[in-house]
Structure formats: structure tokens, C-alpha cells
Short mmCIF file of C-alpha atoms and ligand atoms in Angstrom, two decimals:
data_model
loop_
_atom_site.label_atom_id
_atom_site.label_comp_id
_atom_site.label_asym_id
_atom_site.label_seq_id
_atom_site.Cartn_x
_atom_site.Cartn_y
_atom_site.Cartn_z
CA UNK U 1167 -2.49 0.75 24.10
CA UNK U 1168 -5.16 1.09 20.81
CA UNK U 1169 -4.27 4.71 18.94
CA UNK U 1170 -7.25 5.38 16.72
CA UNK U 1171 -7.00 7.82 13.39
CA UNK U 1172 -10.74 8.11 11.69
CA UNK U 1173 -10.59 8.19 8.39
CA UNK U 1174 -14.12 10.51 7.65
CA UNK U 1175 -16.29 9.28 4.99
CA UNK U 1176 -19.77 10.04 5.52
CA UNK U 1177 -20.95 6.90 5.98
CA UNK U 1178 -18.48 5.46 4.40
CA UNK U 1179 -15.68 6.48 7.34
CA UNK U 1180 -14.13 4.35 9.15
CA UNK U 1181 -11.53 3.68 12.00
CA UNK U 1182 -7.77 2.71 11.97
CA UNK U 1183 -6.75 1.13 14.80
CA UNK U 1184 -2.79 1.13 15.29
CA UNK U 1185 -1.00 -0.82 18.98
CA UNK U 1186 0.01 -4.26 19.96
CA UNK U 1187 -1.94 -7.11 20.61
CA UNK U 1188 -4.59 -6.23 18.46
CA UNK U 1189 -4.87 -9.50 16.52
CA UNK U 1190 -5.79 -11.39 20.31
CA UNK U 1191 -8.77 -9.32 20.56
CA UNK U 1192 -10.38 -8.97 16.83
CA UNK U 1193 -13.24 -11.02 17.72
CA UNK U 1194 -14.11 -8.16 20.39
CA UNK U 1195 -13.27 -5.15 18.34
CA UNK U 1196 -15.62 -7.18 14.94
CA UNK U 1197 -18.29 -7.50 18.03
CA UNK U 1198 -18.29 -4.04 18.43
CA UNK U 1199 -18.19 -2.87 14.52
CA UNK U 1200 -21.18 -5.18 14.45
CA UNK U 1201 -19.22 -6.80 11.35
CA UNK U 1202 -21.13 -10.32 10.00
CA UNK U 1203 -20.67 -13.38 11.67
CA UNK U 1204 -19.68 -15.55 8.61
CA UNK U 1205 -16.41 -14.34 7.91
CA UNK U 1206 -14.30 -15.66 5.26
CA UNK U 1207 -10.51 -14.81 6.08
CA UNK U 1208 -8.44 -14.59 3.11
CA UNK U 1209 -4.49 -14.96 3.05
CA UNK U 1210 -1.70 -17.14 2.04
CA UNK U 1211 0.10 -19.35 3.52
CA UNK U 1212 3.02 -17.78 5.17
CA UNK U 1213 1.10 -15.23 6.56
CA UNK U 1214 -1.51 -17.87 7.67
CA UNK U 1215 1.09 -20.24 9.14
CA UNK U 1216 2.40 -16.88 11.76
CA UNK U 1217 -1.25 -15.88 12.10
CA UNK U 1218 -4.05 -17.71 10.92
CA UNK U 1219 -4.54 -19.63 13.90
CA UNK U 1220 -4.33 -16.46 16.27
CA UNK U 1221 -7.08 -14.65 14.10
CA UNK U 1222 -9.14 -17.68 13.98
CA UNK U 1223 -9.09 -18.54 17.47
CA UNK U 1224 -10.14 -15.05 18.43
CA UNK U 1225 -13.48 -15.32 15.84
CA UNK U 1226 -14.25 -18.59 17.37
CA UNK U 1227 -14.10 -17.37 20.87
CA UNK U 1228 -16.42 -14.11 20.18
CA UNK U 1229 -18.85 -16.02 18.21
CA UNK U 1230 -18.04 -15.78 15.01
CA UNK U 1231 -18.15 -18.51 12.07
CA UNK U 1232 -14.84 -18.04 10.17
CA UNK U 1233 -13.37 -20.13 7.14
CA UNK U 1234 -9.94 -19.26 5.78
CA UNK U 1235 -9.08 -19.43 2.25
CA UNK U 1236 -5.03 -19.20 1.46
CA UNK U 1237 -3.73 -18.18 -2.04
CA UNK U 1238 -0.45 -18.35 -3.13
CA UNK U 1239 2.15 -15.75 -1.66
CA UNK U 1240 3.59 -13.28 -4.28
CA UNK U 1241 2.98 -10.52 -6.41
CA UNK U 1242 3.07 -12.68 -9.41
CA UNK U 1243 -0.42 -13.82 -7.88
CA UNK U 1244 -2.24 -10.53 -7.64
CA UNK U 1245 -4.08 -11.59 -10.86
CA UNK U 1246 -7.43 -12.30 -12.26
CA UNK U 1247 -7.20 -15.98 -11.97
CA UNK U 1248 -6.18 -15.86 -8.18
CA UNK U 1249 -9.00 -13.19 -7.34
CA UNK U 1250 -11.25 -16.08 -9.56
CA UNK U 1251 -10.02 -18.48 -6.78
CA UNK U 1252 -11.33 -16.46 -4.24
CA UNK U 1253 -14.91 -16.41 -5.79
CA UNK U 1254 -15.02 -20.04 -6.27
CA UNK U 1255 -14.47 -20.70 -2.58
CA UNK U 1256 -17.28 -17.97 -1.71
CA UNK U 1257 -19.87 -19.65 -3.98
CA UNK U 1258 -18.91 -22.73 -2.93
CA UNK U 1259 -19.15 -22.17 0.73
CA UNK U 1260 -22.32 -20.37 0.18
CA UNK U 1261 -21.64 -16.98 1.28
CA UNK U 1262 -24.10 -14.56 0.88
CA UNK U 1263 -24.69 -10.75 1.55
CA UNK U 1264 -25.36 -10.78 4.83
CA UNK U 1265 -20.77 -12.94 5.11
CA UNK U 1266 -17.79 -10.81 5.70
CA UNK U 1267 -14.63 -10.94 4.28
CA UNK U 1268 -11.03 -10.53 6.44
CA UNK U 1269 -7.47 -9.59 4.29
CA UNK U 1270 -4.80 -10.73 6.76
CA UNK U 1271 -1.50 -10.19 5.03
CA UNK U 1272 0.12 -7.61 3.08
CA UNK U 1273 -0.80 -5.37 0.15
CA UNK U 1274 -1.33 -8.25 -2.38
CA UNK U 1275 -3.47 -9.78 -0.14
CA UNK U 1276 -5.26 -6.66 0.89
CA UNK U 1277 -5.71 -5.10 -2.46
CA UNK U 1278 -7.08 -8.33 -4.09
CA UNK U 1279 -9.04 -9.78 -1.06
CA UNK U 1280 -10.17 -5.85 -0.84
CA UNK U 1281 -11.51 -5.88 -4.57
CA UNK U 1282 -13.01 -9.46 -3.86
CA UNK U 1283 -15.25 -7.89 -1.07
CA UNK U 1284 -16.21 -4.95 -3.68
CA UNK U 1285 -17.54 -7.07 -6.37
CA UNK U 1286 -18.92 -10.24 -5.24
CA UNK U 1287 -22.66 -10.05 -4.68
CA UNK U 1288 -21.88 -6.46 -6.01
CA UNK U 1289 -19.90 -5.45 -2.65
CA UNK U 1290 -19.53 -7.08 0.72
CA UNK U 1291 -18.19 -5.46 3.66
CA UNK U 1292 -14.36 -6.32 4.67
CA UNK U 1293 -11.78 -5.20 7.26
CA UNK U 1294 -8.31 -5.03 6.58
CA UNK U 1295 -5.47 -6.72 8.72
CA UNK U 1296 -2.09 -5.37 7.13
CA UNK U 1297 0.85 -7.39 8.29
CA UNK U 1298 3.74 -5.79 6.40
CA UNK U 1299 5.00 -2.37 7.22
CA UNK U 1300 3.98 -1.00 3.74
CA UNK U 1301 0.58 -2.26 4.41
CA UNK U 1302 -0.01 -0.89 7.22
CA UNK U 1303 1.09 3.17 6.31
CA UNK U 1304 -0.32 2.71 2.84
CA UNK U 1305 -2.22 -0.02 1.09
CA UNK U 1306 -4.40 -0.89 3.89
CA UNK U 1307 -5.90 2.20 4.02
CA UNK U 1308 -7.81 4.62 1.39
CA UNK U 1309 -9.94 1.53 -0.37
CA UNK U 1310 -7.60 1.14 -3.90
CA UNK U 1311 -8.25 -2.28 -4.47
CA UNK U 1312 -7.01 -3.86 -7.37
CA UNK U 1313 -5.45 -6.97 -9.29
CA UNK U 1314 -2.57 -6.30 -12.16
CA UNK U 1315 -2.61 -7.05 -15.20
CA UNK U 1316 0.51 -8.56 -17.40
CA UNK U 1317 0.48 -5.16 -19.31
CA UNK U 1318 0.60 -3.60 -16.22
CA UNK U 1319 -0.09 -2.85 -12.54
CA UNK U 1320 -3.48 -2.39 -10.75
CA UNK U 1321 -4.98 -1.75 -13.92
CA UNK U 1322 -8.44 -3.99 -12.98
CA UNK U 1323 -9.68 -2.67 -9.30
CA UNK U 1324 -12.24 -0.32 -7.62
CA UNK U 1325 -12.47 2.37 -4.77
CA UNK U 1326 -14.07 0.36 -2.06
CA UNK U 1327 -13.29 1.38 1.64
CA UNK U 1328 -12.74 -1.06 4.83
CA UNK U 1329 -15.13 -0.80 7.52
CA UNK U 1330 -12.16 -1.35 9.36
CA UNK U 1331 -8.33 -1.16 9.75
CA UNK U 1332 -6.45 -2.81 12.42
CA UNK U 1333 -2.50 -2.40 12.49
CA UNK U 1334 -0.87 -4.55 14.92
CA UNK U 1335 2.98 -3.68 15.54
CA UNK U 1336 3.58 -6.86 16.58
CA UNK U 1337 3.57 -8.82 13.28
CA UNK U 1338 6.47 -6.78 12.19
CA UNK U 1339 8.51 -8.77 14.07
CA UNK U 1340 8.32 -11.99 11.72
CA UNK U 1341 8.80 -9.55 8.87
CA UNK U 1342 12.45 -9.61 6.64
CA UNK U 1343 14.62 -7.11 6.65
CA UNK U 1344 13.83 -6.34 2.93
CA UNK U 1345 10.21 -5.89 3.48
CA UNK U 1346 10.93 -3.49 6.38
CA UNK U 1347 13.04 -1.06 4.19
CA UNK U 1348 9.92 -1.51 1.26
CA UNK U 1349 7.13 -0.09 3.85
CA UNK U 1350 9.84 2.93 4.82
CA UNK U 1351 9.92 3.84 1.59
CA UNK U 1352 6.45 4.66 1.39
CA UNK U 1353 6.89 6.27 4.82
CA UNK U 1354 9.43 8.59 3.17
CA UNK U 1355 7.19 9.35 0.92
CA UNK U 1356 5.20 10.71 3.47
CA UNK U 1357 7.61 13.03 4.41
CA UNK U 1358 8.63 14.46 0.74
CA UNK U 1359 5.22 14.87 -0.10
CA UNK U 1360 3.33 16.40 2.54
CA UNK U 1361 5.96 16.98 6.25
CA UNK U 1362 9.24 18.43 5.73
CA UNK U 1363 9.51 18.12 9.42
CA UNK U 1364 8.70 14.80 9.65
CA UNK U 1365 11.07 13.82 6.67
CA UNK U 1366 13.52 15.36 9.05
CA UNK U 1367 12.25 13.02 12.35
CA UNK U 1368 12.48 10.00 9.50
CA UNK U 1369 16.23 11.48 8.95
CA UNK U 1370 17.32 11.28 12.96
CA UNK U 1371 15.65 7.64 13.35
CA UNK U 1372 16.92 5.73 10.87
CA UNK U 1373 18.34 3.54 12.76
CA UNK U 1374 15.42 2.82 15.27
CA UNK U 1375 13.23 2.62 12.35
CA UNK U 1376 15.49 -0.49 10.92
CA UNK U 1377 15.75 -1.74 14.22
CA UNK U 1378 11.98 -1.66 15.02
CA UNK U 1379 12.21 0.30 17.53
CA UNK U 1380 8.45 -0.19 18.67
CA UNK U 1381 7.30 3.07 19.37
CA UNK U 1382 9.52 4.52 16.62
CA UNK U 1383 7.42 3.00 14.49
CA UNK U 1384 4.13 3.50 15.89
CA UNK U 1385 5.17 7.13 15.54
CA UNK U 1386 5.80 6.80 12.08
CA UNK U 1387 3.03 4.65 11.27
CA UNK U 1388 0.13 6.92 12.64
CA UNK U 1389 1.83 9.92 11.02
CA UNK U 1390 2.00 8.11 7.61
CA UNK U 1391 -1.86 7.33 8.44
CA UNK U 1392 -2.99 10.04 9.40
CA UNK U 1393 -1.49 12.00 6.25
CA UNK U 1394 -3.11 9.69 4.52
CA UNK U 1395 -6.47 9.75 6.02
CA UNK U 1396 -6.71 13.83 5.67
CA UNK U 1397 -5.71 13.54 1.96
CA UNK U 1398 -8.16 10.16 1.54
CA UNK U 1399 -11.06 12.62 3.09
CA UNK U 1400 -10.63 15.40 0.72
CA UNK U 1401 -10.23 13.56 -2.44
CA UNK U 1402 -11.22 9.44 -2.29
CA UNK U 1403 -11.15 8.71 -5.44
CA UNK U 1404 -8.56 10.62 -6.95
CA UNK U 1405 -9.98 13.77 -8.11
CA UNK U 1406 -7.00 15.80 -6.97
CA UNK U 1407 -4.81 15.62 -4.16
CA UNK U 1408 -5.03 12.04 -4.39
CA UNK U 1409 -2.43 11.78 -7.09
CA UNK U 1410 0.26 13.03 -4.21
CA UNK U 1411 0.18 9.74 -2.70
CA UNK U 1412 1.73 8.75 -6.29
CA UNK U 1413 4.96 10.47 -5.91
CA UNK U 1414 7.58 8.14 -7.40
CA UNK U 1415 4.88 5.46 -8.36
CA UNK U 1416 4.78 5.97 -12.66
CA UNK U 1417 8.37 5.72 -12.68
CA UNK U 1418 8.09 2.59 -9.88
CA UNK U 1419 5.62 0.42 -11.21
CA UNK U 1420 7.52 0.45 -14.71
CA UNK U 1421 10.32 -0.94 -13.15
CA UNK U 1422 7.51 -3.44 -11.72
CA UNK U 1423 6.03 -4.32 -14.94
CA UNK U 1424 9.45 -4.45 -16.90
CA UNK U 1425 11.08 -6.76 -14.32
CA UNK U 1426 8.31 -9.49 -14.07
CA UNK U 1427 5.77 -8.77 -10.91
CA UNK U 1428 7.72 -9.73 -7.98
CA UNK U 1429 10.92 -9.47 -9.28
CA UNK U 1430 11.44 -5.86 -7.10
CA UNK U 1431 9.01 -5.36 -4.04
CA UNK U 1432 6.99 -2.75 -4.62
CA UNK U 1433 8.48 -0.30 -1.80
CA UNK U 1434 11.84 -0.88 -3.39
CA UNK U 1435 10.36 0.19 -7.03
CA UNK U 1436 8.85 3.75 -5.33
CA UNK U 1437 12.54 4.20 -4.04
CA UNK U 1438 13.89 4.48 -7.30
CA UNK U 1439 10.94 6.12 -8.55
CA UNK U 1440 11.42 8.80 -5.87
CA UNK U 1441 14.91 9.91 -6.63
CA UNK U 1442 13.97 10.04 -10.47
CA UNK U 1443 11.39 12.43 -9.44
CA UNK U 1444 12.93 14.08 -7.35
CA UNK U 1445 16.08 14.56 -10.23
CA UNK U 1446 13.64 15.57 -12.62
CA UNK U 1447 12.26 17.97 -10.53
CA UNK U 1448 15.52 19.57 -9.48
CA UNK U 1449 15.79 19.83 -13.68
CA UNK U 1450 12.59 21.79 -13.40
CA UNK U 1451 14.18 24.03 -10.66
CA UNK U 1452 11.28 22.75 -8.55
CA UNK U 1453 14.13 21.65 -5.58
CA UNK U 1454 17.62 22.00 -5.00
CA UNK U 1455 20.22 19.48 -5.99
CA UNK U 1456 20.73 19.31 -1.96
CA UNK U 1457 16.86 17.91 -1.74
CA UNK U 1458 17.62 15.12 -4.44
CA UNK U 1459 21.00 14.12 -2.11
CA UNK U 1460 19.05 14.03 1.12
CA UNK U 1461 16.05 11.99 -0.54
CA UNK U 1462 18.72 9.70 -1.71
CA UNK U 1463 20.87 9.41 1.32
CA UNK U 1464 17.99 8.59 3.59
CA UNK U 1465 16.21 5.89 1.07
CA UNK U 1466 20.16 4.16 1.15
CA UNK U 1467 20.29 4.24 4.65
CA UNK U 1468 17.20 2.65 5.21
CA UNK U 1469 18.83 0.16 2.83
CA UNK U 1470 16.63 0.98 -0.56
CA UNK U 1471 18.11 1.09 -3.72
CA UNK U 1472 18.16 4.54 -5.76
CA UNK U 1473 19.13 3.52 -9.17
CA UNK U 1474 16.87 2.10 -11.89
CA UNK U 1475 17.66 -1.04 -13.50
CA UNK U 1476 19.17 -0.80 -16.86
CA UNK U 1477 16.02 -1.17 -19.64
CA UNK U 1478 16.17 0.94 -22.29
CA UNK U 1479 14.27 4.37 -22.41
CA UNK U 1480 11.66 3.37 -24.64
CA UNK U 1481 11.11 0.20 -22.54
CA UNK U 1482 9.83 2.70 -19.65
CA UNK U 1483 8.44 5.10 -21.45
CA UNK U 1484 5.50 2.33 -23.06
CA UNK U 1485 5.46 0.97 -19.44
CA UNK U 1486 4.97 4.30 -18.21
CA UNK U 1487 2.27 5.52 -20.92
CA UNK U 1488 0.35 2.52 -20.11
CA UNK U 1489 -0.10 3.92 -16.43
CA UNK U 1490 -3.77 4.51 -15.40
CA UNK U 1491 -2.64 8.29 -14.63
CA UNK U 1492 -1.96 8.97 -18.39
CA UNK U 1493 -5.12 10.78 -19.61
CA UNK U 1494 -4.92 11.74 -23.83
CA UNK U 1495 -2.08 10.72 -24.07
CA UNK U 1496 -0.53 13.48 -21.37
CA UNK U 1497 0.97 11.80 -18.15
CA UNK U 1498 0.93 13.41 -15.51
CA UNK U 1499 3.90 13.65 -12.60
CA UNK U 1500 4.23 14.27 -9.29
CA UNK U 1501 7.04 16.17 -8.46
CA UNK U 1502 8.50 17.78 -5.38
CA UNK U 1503 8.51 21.38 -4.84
CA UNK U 1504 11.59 21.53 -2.05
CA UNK U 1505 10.99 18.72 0.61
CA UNK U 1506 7.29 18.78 2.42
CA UNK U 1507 5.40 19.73 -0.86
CA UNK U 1508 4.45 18.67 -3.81
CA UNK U 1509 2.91 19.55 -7.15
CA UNK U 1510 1.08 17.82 -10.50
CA UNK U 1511 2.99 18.36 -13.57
CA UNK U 1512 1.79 17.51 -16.88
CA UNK U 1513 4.03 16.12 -19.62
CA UNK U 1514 3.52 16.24 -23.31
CA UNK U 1515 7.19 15.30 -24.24
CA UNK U 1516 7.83 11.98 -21.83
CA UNK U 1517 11.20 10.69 -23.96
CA UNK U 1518 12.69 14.28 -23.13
CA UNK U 1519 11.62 14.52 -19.56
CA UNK U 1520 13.48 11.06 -18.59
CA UNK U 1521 16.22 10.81 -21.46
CA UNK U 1522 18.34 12.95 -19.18
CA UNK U 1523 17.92 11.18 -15.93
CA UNK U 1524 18.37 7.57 -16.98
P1 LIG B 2987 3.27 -8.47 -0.07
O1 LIG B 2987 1.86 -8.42 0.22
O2 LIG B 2987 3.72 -9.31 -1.23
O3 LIG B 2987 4.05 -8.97 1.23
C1 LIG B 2987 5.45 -9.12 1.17
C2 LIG B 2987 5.90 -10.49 1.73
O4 LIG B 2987 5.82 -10.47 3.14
C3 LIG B 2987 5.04 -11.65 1.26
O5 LIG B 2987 5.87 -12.74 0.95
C4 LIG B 2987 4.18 -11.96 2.48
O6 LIG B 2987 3.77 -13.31 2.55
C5 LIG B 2987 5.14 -11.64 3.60
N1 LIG B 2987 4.51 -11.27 4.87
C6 LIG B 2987 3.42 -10.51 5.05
N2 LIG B 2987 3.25 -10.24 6.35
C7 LIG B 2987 4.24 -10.88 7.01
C8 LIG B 2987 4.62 -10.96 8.37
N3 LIG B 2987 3.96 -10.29 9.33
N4 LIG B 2987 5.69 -11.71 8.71
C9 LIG B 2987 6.40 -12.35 7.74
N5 LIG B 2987 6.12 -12.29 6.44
C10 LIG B 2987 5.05 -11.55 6.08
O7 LIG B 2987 3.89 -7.02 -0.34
P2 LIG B 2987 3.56 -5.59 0.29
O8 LIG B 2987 4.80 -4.81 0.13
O9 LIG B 2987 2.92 -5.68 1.60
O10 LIG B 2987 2.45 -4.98 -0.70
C11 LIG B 2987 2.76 -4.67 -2.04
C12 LIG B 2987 1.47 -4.52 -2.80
O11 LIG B 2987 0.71 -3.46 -2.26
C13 LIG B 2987 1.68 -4.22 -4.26
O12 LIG B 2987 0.85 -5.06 -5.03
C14 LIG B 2987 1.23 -2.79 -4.41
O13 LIG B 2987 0.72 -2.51 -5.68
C15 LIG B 2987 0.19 -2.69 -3.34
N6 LIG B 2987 -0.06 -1.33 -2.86
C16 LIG B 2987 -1.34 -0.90 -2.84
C17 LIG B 2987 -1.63 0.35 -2.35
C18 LIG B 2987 -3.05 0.80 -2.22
O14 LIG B 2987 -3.30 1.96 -1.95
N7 LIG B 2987 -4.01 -0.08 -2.36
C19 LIG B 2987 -0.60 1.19 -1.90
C20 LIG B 2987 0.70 0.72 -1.94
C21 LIG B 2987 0.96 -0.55 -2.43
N1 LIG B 2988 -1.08 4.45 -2.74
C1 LIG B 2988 -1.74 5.50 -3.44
C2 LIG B 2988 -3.13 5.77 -2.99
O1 LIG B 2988 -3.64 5.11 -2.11
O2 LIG B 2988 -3.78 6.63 -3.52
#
């Protein structure tokens, strides 16, 4: 069964389509977005080698003229001379306005195949196959796009929304264990930021969640999407509200940066990044010391780590003032207000702020 969540636009909106067996029937469901029949499908080659042949043979049978392009598989290869990779093999092959572009594989794929489609030829349109958990309730969805930088992550990308996401469950099954707890730790971010109720559903499933428990996760999947969607809808390009979806990210994608790009998955980073927010707002008097212990306990259980690796404060603090939230100097930090709500908080004084958490 296909569970849709619409993420509204104005002519920019566009559908999310979350069940099993999706990946059989793309060529149907690109029929009926009317999406170009030259399609180039970008991914690497692990993904490709579970996939690949799957989404091919479905564009093949409905019509469609695809061509797949692999890059290589890591974070280490979100960069400018991969995306430059990319462009070569669509000026090569000849593609034009009127060609399509597919990301099949998880965020690094999606975010740099995503910010391939929104430059070359000045914007081409793309759909978005997620195939890890984190993917599929986060990056897939909202139109970040982005390659990193050495100095630091996502610093080079654009808004530019899919005109199409389709989440099939049934990828997760190839998926490690490792990458499984990553995506839930975005989907407890979910939770902290915006559902105290749900954070409480995420507390009584742990163990189905870990176990894959297929409609425990299409549960939590279409939640986390459908959070995201109503936040995406009010503010796309990060006016405001937007800057929720951060919670735990400054802190996260220092440890990123400072431990060499795929050193820590990205899920893992926001972990830690979550409980240091979550301690610094309990500091604040924002939440009780009984929110930071549950935020903790459930990001363990789900087999996350909570505690930051050991660089020195002034490592993380020019890490973190390099972050593309840091306007004049001032960054600015999402904290938790309780469990189920969050607030922005600016900070002049950043060594103060984290010299008593770390
Ligand atoms: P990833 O894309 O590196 O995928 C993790 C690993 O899983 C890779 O080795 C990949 O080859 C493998 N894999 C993917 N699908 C698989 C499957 N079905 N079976 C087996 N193996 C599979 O990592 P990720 O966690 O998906 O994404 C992290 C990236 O997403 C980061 O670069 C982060 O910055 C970005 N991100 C972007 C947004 C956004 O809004 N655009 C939000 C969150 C994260
Ligand atoms: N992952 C943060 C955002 O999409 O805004």
C-alpha cells in the first residue's frame, strides 16, 4: 500500500510517496508525474549493485531512456570534484533541458545528485529515491542540496525541490545496523523538536524500530515526513522555523568536519549534537535535567553514541563559527524548551556556552 504526504509548494509542491514495492513500479509512477524520458540515474556502486538493475528495468519497461552514472560511495565524496564528475557525464551524453535526473541512494547521493539537477543547464528537474533510513525522514525531502567543503559541511548547495519523493521500506533491509541507528537519530529529532508524544511512541518502540519492524517504521517515517513537510511549507528556505530541523546539527557537523568527512555518519554526529543541546539548554533552565536523561537514554538504546569525541574546545568552536547559521559573527542555537518544543537562541559568548558541557 502507497501512503502519500504532499509537501505544498505552489508550484513547486510535490508528493512523497512512502510503502513497499515502490522501486518495481517507478517507471509507472515517472509516467504519471509526466517526468522526461531521458533520465540519467545517479548513484554509487553499492547502492547500484542492490538496485540499479531493479530501477533500470522498470524505466526500460515504461518507456523511458535511462543511463546510470555511479560515483564513489562515501561522504568523503560529497565534493566539488565528484559533483564535476557528474557534469562531465551529462555533457558528454548530451543531456539537455528537456533529460531528468534520478538520486538513488542515500543523503550523499541525494544532496549532490540533488544540487547537480539545480545547476546544470541552470536547473533540471529530479526525483529523489532515498535508500537509507536517514534519507528517507530527512535529506530526501525539503530540497537542501549541497556538496561540503574541506572547511566545512554543505557549505556550496542550493534550495531546489524534487518533483518527486519515493520511499520504499523495502531497501532498508540491505541496510547495516549502524546506518539504521543514524536515520533514528534524526527521527528523534523529530520528536524533541516538534511531538512530545511521538518522542514518547519512539520511547515504547525501540526495539521494533531496531528490528525493522515494517510498519513500525512506516509509522515513524511518515510522521518524521510529514513534520517535515508542514515546517518545509511554512518556511523553505530557512527564514524561520526552518532552523528547528537543525537541532543538534552546529554541534554535529563539527564533530563531522574535525573527524575527517566520513569518519562519524552523519546521524551519529546529530546524536551527540542533541544531548549537548539538550545539556546546554537544561543550563539555560530551558528543560529539566530529567529531559537531557531521557534524550540520552533513548539515542543509547537505539545504539547512538552521546558523547563527543575528545578535540579541544577551540577546535569546535572555529568548526562551529564556520557554520552557515553563524550570521555577524552571532551563532545561533537551537535548543529545547522541555521535550516537543523548541526555540532559537542567539549566542554572543560561544567559548562560555560549551566550556561547561565538554
Ligand atoms: P550515505 O548516503 O553515505 O549512506 C550511508 C551508506 O549506506 C553508504 O555507504 C551507502 O552506500 C549505503 N547504502 C545506502 N542505501 C543502502 C541500502 N539500501 N542498502 C545498503 N547500503 C546502502 O549517508 P546518509 O546517512 O544516508 O546521508 C548522510 C548525508 O545526508 C550527509 O551528507 C548529510 O549532510 C546529508 N543530509 C542532508 C539533509 C538535507 O536536508 N539535505 C538532511 C540530513 C542529512
Ligand atoms: N535537515 C535540515 C533541513 O532540511 O532543513
Amino acid at each position: 500500500m502507497l501512503e502519500n504526504i504532499n509537501v505544498l509548494l505552489a508550484d513547486r509542491s510535490y508528493c512523497i510517496s512512502v510503502g513497499s514495492d515502490i522501486i518495481n513500479n517507478l517507471g509507472q509512477q515517472l509516467i504519471q508525474n509526466d517526468f522526461p524520458q531521458r533520465i540519467a540515474i545517479i548513484s554509487n556502486p553499492a547502492v547500484d549493485n542492490f538496485y540499479g538493475k531493479a530501477v533500470y528495468d522498470s524505466l526500460i519497461s515504461s518507456g523511458f531512456n535511462p543511463l546510470k552514472f555511479n560515483v564513489p560511495d562515501g561522504e568523503e565524496y560529497k565534493s566539488l570534484i565528484t559533483l564535476e564528475s557528474i557534469y562531465d557525464f551529462l555533457i558528454e551524453n548530451q543531456f539537455d533541458r528537456g533529460c531528468g535526473l534520478i538520486a538513488l541512494g542515500g543523503g550523499v547521493i541525494g544532496d549532490m545528485a540533488g544540487f547537480a539537477a539545480a545547476t546544470f543547464l541552470r536547473g533540471i528537474p529530479y526525483v529523489q529515491i532515498p535508500t537509507t533510513l536517514l534519507s528517507q525522514v530527512d535529506s530526501s525531502v525539503g530540497g537542501k542540496t549541497a556538496v561540503n567543503h574541506s572547511l566545512g559541511k554543505n557549505l556550496i548547495g542550493a534550495f531546489y525541490q524534487p518533483e518527486l519523493v519515493l520511499i520504499d521500506i523495502e531497501v532498508l533491509k540491505t541496510l547495516d545496523p549502524r546506518e539504521v541507528s543514524a536515520g533514528l537519530a534524526e527521527v528523534v529529532k523529530y520528536g524533541i523538536i516538534h511531538d512530545a508524544d511521538f518522542f514518547g511512541w519512539l520511547e515504547d518502540n525501540v526495539r521494533k524500530l531496531r528490528g525493522r519492524d515494517p510498519e513500525t517504521l512506516i509509522h515513524a517515517i511518515k510522521k518524521s515526513c510529514q513534520i517535515k513537510a508542514d515546517i518545509v511549507a511554512v518556511d523553505e528556505k530557512e527564514g524561520s522555523i526552518r532552523a528547528f530541523l537543525n537541532f543538534g546539527h552546529t554541534f554535529g557537523h563539527a564533530i563531522e568536519n574535525l573527524s575527517g568527512y566520513g569518519q562519524w555518519k552523519h546521524g551519529e554526529a546529530v546524536s551527540v549534537g542533541m544531548v549537548v543541546a539538550a545539556k546546554i539548554s537544561a543550563q539555560l533552565e530551558l528543560c529539566s535535567q530529567e529531559d537531557v536523561d531521557r534524550i540520552t537514554s533513548i539515542l543509547k538504546a537505539l545504539g547512538l553514541p552521546t558523547e563527543p569525541p575528545d578535540f579541544a574546545l577551540d577546535e569546535y568552536i572555529v568548526s562551529m563559527q564556520r557554520d552557515k547559521k553563524v550570521k555577524q559573527g552571532h551563532l545561533t542555537l537551537v535548543l529545547n524548551r522541555g521535550i516537543g518544543k523548541v526555540i532559537l537562541h542567539k549566542v554572543t559568548d560561544i567559548s562560555s556556552v560549551f566550556s561547561s558541557i565538554l
